[in-house]
PDB file of C-alpha atoms and ligand atoms in Angstrom:
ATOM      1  CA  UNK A   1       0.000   0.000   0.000  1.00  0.00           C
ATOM      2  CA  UNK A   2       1.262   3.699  -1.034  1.00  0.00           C
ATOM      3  CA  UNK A   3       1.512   6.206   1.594  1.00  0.00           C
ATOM      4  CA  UNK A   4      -0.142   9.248   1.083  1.00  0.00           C
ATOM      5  CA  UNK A   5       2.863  11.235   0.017  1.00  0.00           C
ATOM      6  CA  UNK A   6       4.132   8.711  -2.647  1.00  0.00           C
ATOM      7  CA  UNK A   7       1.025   8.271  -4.129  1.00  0.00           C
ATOM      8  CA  UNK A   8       1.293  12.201  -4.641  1.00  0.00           C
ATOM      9  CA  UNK A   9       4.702  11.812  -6.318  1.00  0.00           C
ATOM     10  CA  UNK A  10       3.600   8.675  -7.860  1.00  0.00           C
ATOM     11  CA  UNK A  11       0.745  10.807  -9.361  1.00  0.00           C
ATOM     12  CA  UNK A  12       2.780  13.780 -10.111  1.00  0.00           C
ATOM     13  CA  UNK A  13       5.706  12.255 -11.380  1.00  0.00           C
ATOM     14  CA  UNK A  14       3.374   9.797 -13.759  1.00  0.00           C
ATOM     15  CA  UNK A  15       1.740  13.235 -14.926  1.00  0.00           C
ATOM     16  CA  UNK A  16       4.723  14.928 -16.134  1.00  0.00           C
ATOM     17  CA  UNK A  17       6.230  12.262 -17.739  1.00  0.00           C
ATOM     18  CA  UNK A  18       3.601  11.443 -19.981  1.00  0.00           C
ATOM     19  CA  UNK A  19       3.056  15.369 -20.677  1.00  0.00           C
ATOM     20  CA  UNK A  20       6.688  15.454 -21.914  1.00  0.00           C
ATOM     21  CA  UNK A  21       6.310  12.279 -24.185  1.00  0.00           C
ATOM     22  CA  UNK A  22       3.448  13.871 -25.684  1.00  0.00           C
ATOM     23  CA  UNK A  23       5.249  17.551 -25.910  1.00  0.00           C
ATOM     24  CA  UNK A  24       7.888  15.208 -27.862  1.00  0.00           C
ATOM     25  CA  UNK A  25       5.951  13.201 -29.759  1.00  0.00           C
ATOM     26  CA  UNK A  26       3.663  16.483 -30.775  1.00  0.00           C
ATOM     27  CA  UNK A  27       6.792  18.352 -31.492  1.00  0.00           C
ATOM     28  CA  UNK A  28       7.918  15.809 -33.918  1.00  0.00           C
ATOM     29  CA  UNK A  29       4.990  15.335 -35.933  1.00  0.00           C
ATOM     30  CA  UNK A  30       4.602  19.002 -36.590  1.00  0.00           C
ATOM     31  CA  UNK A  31       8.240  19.267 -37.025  1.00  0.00           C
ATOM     32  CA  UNK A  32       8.829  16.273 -39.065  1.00  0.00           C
ATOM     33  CA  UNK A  33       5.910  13.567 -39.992  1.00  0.00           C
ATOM     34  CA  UNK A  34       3.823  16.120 -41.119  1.00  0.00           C
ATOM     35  CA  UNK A  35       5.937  18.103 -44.193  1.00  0.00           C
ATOM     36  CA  UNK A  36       7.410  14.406 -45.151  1.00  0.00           C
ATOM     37  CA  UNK A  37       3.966  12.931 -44.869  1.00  0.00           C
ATOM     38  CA  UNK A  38       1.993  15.591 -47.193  1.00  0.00           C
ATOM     39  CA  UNK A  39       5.006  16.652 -49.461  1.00  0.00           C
ATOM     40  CA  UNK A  40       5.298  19.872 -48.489  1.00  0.00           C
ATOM     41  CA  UNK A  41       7.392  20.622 -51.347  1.00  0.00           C
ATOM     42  CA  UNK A  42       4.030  20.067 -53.429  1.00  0.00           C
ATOM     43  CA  UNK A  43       1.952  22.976 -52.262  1.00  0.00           C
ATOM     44  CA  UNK A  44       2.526  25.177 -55.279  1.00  0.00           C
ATOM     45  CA  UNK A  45       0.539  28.461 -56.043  1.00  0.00           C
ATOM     46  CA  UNK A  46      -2.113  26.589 -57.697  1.00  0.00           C
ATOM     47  CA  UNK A  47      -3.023  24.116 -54.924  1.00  0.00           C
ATOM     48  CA  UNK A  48      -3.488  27.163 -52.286  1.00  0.00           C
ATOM     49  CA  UNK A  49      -5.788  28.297 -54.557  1.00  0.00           C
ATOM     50  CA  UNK A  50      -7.521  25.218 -55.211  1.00  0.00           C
ATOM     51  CA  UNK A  51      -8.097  24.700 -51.516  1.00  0.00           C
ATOM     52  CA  UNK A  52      -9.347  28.464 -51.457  1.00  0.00           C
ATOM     53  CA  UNK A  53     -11.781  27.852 -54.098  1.00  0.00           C
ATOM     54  CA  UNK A  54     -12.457  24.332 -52.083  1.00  0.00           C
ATOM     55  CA  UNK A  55     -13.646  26.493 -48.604  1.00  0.00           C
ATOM     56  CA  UNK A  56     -15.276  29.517 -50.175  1.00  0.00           C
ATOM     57  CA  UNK A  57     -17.577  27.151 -52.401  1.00  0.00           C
ATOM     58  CA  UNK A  58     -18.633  24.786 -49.539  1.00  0.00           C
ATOM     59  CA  UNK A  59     -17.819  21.285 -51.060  1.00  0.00           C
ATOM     60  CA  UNK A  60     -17.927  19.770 -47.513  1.00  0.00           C
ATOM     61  CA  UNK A  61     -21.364  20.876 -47.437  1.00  0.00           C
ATOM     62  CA  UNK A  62     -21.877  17.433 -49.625  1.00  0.00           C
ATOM     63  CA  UNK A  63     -18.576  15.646 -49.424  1.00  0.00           C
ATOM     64  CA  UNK A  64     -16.149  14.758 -47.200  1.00  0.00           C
ATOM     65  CA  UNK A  65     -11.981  15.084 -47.701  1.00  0.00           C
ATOM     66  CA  UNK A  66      -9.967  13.155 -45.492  1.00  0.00           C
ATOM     67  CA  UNK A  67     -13.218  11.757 -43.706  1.00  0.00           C
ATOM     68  CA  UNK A  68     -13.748  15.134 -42.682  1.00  0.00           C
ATOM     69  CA  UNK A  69     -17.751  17.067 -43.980  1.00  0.00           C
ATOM     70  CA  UNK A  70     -20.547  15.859 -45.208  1.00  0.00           C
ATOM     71  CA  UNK A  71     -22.306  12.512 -46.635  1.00  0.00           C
ATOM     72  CA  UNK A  72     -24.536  13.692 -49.150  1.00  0.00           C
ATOM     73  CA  UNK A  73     -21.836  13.176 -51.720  1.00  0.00           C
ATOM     74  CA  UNK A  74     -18.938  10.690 -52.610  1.00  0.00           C
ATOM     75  CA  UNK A  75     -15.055  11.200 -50.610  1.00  0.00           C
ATOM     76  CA  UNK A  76     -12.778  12.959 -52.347  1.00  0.00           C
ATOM     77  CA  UNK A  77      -9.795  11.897 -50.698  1.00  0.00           C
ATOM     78  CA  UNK A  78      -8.984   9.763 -53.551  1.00  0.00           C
ATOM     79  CA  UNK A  79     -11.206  10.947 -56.306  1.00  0.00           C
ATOM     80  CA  UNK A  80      -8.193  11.924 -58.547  1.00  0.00           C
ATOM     81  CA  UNK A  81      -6.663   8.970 -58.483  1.00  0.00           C
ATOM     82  CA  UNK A  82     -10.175   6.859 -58.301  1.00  0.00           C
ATOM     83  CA  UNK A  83     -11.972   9.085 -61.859  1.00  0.00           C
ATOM     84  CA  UNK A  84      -8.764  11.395 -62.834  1.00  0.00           C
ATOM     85  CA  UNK A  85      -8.098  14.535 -64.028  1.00  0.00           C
ATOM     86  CA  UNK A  86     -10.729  14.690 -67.548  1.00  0.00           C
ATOM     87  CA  UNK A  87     -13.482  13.333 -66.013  1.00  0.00           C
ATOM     88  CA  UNK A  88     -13.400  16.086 -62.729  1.00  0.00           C
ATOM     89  CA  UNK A  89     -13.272  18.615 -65.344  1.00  0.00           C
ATOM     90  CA  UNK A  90     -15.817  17.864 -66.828  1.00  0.00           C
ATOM     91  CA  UNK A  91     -17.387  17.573 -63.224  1.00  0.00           C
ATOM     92  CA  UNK A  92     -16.359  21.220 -61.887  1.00  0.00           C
ATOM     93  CA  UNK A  93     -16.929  22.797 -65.640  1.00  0.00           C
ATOM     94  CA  UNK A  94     -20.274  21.307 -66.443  1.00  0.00           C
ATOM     95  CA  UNK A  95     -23.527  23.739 -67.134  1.00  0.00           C
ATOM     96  CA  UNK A  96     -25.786  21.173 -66.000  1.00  0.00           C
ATOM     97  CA  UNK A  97     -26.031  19.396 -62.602  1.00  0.00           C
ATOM     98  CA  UNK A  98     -23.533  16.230 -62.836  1.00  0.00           C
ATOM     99  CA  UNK A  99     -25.787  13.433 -61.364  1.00  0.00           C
ATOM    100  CA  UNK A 100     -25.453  10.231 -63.081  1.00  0.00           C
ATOM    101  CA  UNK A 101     -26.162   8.425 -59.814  1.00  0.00           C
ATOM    102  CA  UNK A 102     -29.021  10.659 -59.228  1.00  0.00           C
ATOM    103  CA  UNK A 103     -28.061  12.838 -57.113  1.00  0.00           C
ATOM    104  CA  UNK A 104     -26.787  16.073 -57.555  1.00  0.00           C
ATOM    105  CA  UNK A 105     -23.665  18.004 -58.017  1.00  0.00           C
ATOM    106  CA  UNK A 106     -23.418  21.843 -58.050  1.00  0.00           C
ATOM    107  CA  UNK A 107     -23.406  23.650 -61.414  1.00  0.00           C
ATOM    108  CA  UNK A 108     -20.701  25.898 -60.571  1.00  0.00           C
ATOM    109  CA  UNK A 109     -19.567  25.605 -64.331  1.00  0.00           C
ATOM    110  CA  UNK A 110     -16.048  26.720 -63.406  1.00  0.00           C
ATOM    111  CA  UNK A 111     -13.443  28.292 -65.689  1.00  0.00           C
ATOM    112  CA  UNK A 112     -10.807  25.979 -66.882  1.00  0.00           C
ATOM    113  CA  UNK A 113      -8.311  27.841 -64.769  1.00  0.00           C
ATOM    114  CA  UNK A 114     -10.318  27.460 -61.406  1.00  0.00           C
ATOM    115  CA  UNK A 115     -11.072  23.570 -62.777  1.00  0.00           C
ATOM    116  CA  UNK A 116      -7.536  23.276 -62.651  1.00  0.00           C
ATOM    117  CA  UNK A 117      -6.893  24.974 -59.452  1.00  0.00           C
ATOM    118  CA  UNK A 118      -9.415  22.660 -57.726  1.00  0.00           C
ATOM    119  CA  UNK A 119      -7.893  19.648 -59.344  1.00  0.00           C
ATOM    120  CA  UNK A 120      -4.143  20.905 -58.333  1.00  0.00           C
ATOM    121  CA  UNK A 121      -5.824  20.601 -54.748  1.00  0.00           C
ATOM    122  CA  UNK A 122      -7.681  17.235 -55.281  1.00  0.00           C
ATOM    123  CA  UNK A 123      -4.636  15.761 -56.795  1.00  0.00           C
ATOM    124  CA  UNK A 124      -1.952  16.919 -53.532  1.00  0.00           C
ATOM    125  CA  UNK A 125      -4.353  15.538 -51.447  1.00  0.00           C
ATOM    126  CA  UNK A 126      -4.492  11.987 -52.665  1.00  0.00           C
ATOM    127  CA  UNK A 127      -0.542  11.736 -53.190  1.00  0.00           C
ATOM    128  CA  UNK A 128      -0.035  12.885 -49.128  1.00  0.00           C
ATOM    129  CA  UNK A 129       0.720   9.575 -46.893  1.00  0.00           C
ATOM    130  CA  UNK A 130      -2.589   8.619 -44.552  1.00  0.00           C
ATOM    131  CA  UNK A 131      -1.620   5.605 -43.647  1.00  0.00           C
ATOM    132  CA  UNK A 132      -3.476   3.780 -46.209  1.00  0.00           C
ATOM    133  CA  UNK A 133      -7.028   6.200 -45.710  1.00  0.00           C
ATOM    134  CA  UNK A 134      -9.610   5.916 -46.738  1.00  0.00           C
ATOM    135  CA  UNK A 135      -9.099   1.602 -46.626  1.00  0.00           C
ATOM    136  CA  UNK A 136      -9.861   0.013 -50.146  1.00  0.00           C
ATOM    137  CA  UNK A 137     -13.025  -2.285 -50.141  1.00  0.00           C
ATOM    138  CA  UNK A 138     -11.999  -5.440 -48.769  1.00  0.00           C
ATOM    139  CA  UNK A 139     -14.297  -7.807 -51.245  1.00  0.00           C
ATOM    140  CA  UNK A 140     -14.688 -11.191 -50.350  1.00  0.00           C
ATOM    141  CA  UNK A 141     -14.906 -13.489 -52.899  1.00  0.00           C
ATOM    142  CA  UNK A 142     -18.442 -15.401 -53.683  1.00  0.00           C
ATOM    143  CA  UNK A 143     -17.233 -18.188 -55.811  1.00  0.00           C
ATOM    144  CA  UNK A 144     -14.936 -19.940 -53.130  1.00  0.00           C
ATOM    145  CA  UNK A 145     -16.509 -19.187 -49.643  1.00  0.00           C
ATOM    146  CA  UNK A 146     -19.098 -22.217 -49.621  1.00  0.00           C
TER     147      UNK A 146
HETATM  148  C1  LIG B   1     -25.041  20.209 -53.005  1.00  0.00           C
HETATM  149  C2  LIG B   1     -24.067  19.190 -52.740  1.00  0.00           C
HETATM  150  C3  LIG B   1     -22.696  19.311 -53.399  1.00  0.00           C
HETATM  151  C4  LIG B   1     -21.771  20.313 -53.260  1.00  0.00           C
HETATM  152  C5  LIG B   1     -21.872  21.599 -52.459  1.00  0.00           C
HETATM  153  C6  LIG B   1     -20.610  19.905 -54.041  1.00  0.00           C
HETATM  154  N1  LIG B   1     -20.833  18.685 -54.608  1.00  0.00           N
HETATM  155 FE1  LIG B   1     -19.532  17.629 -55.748  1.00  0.00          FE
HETATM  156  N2  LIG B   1     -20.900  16.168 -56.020  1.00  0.00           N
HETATM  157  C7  LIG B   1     -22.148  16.131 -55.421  1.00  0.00           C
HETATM  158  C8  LIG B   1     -22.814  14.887 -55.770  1.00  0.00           C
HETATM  159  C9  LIG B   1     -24.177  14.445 -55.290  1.00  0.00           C
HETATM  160  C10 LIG B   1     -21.910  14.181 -56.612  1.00  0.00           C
HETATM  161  C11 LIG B   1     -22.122  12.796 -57.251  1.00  0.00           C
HETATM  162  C12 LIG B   1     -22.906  12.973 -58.550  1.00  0.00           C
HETATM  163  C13 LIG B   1     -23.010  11.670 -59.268  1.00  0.00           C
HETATM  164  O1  LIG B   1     -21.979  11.039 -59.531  1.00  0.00           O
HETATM  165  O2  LIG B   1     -24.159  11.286 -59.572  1.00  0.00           O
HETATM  166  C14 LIG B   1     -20.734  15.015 -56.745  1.00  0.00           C
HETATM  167  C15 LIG B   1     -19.618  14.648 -57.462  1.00  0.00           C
HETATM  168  C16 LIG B   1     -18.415  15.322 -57.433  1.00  0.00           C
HETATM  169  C17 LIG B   1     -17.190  14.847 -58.035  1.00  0.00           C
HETATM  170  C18 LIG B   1     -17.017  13.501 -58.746  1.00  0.00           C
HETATM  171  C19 LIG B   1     -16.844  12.451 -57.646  1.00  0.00           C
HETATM  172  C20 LIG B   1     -16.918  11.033 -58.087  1.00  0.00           C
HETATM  173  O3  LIG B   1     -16.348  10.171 -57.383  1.00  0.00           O
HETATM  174  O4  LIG B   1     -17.566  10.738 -59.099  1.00  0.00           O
HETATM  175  C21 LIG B   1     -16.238  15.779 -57.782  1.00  0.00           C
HETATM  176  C22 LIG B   1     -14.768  15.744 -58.194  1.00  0.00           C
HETATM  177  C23 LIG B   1     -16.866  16.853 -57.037  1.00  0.00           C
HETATM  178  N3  LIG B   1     -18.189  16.527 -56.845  1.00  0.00           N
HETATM  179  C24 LIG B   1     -16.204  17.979 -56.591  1.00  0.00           C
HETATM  180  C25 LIG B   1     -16.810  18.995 -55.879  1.00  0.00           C
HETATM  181  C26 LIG B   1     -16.144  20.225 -55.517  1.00  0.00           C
HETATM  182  C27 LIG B   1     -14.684  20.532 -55.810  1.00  0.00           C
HETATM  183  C28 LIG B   1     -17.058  20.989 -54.862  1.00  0.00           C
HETATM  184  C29 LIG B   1     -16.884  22.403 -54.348  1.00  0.00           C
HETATM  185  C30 LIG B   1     -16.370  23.379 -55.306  1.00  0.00           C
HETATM  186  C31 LIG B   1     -18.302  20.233 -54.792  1.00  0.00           C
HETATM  187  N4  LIG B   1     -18.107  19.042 -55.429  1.00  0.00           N
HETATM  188  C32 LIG B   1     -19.449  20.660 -54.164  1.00  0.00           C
HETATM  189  C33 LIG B   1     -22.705  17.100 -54.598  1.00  0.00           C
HETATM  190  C34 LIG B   1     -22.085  18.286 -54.242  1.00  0.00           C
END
């Protein structure tokens, strides 16, 4: 059984131990994991203004980006790499609503340099390192699992 006074320091001591692993641990992700991790030397002009473009028109008002807004529409996380770069275009460009699946996408009908700005963003996005996020669909195969 602890005395009174040990427990403290137990307690105390405990406490700022774990405070400075995390003040290390916080330290180096800012410092390190996170420019190696999202290619920092990608950010270029045109991405800042994708992502600009990507908060002023409220796309997480439908979709979420790195699991983050809403489910109304599909995760873009991955979307460049998942329908590439013609077939966003014609996404972020078109006149019309774009709902093949029925439901629908803003006609912002964006010029092809804004198109490109928001792709610029899309495309940094999938190539930074989540740790395999968003998971790929783990499919089970029907014809052998009788
Ligand atoms: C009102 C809701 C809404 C908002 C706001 C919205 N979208 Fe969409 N978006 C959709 C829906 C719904 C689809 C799927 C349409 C379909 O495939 O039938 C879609 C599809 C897309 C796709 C193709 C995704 C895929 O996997 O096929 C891209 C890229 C996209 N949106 C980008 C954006 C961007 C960039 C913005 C902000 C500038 C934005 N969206 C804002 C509803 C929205």
């Amino acid at each position: 059984m602890l005395s009174k006074s040990s427990a403290r320091i137990f307690f105390l001591g405990g406490t700022v131990v774990t405070f400075l692993i995390f003040i290390v641990l916080s330290w180096r992700s800012i410092s390190q994991d996170v420019p190696v991790k999202t290619h920092e030397e990608n950010i270029t002009a045109q991405v800042i203004a994708g992502k600009h473009l990507w908060e002023s028109n409220n796309c997480m008002g439908c979709h979420t980006i790195l699991g983050e807004g809403a489910y109304y529409a599909p995760e873009l996380t991955k979307v460049y790499e998942r329908r590439g770069e013609g077939y966003i275009k014609v996404v972020l460009t078109s006149k019309a609503p774009w709902a093949p699946r029925g439901r629908k996408m803003v006609a912002y009908g964006f010029n092809d340099q804004q198109a490109d700005e928001l792709i610029a963003f899309l495309k940094w996005i999938g190539e930074t390192d989540l740790n395999g996020f968003p998971p790929k669909p783990a499919y089970k195969s029907t014809l052998n699992s009788q």
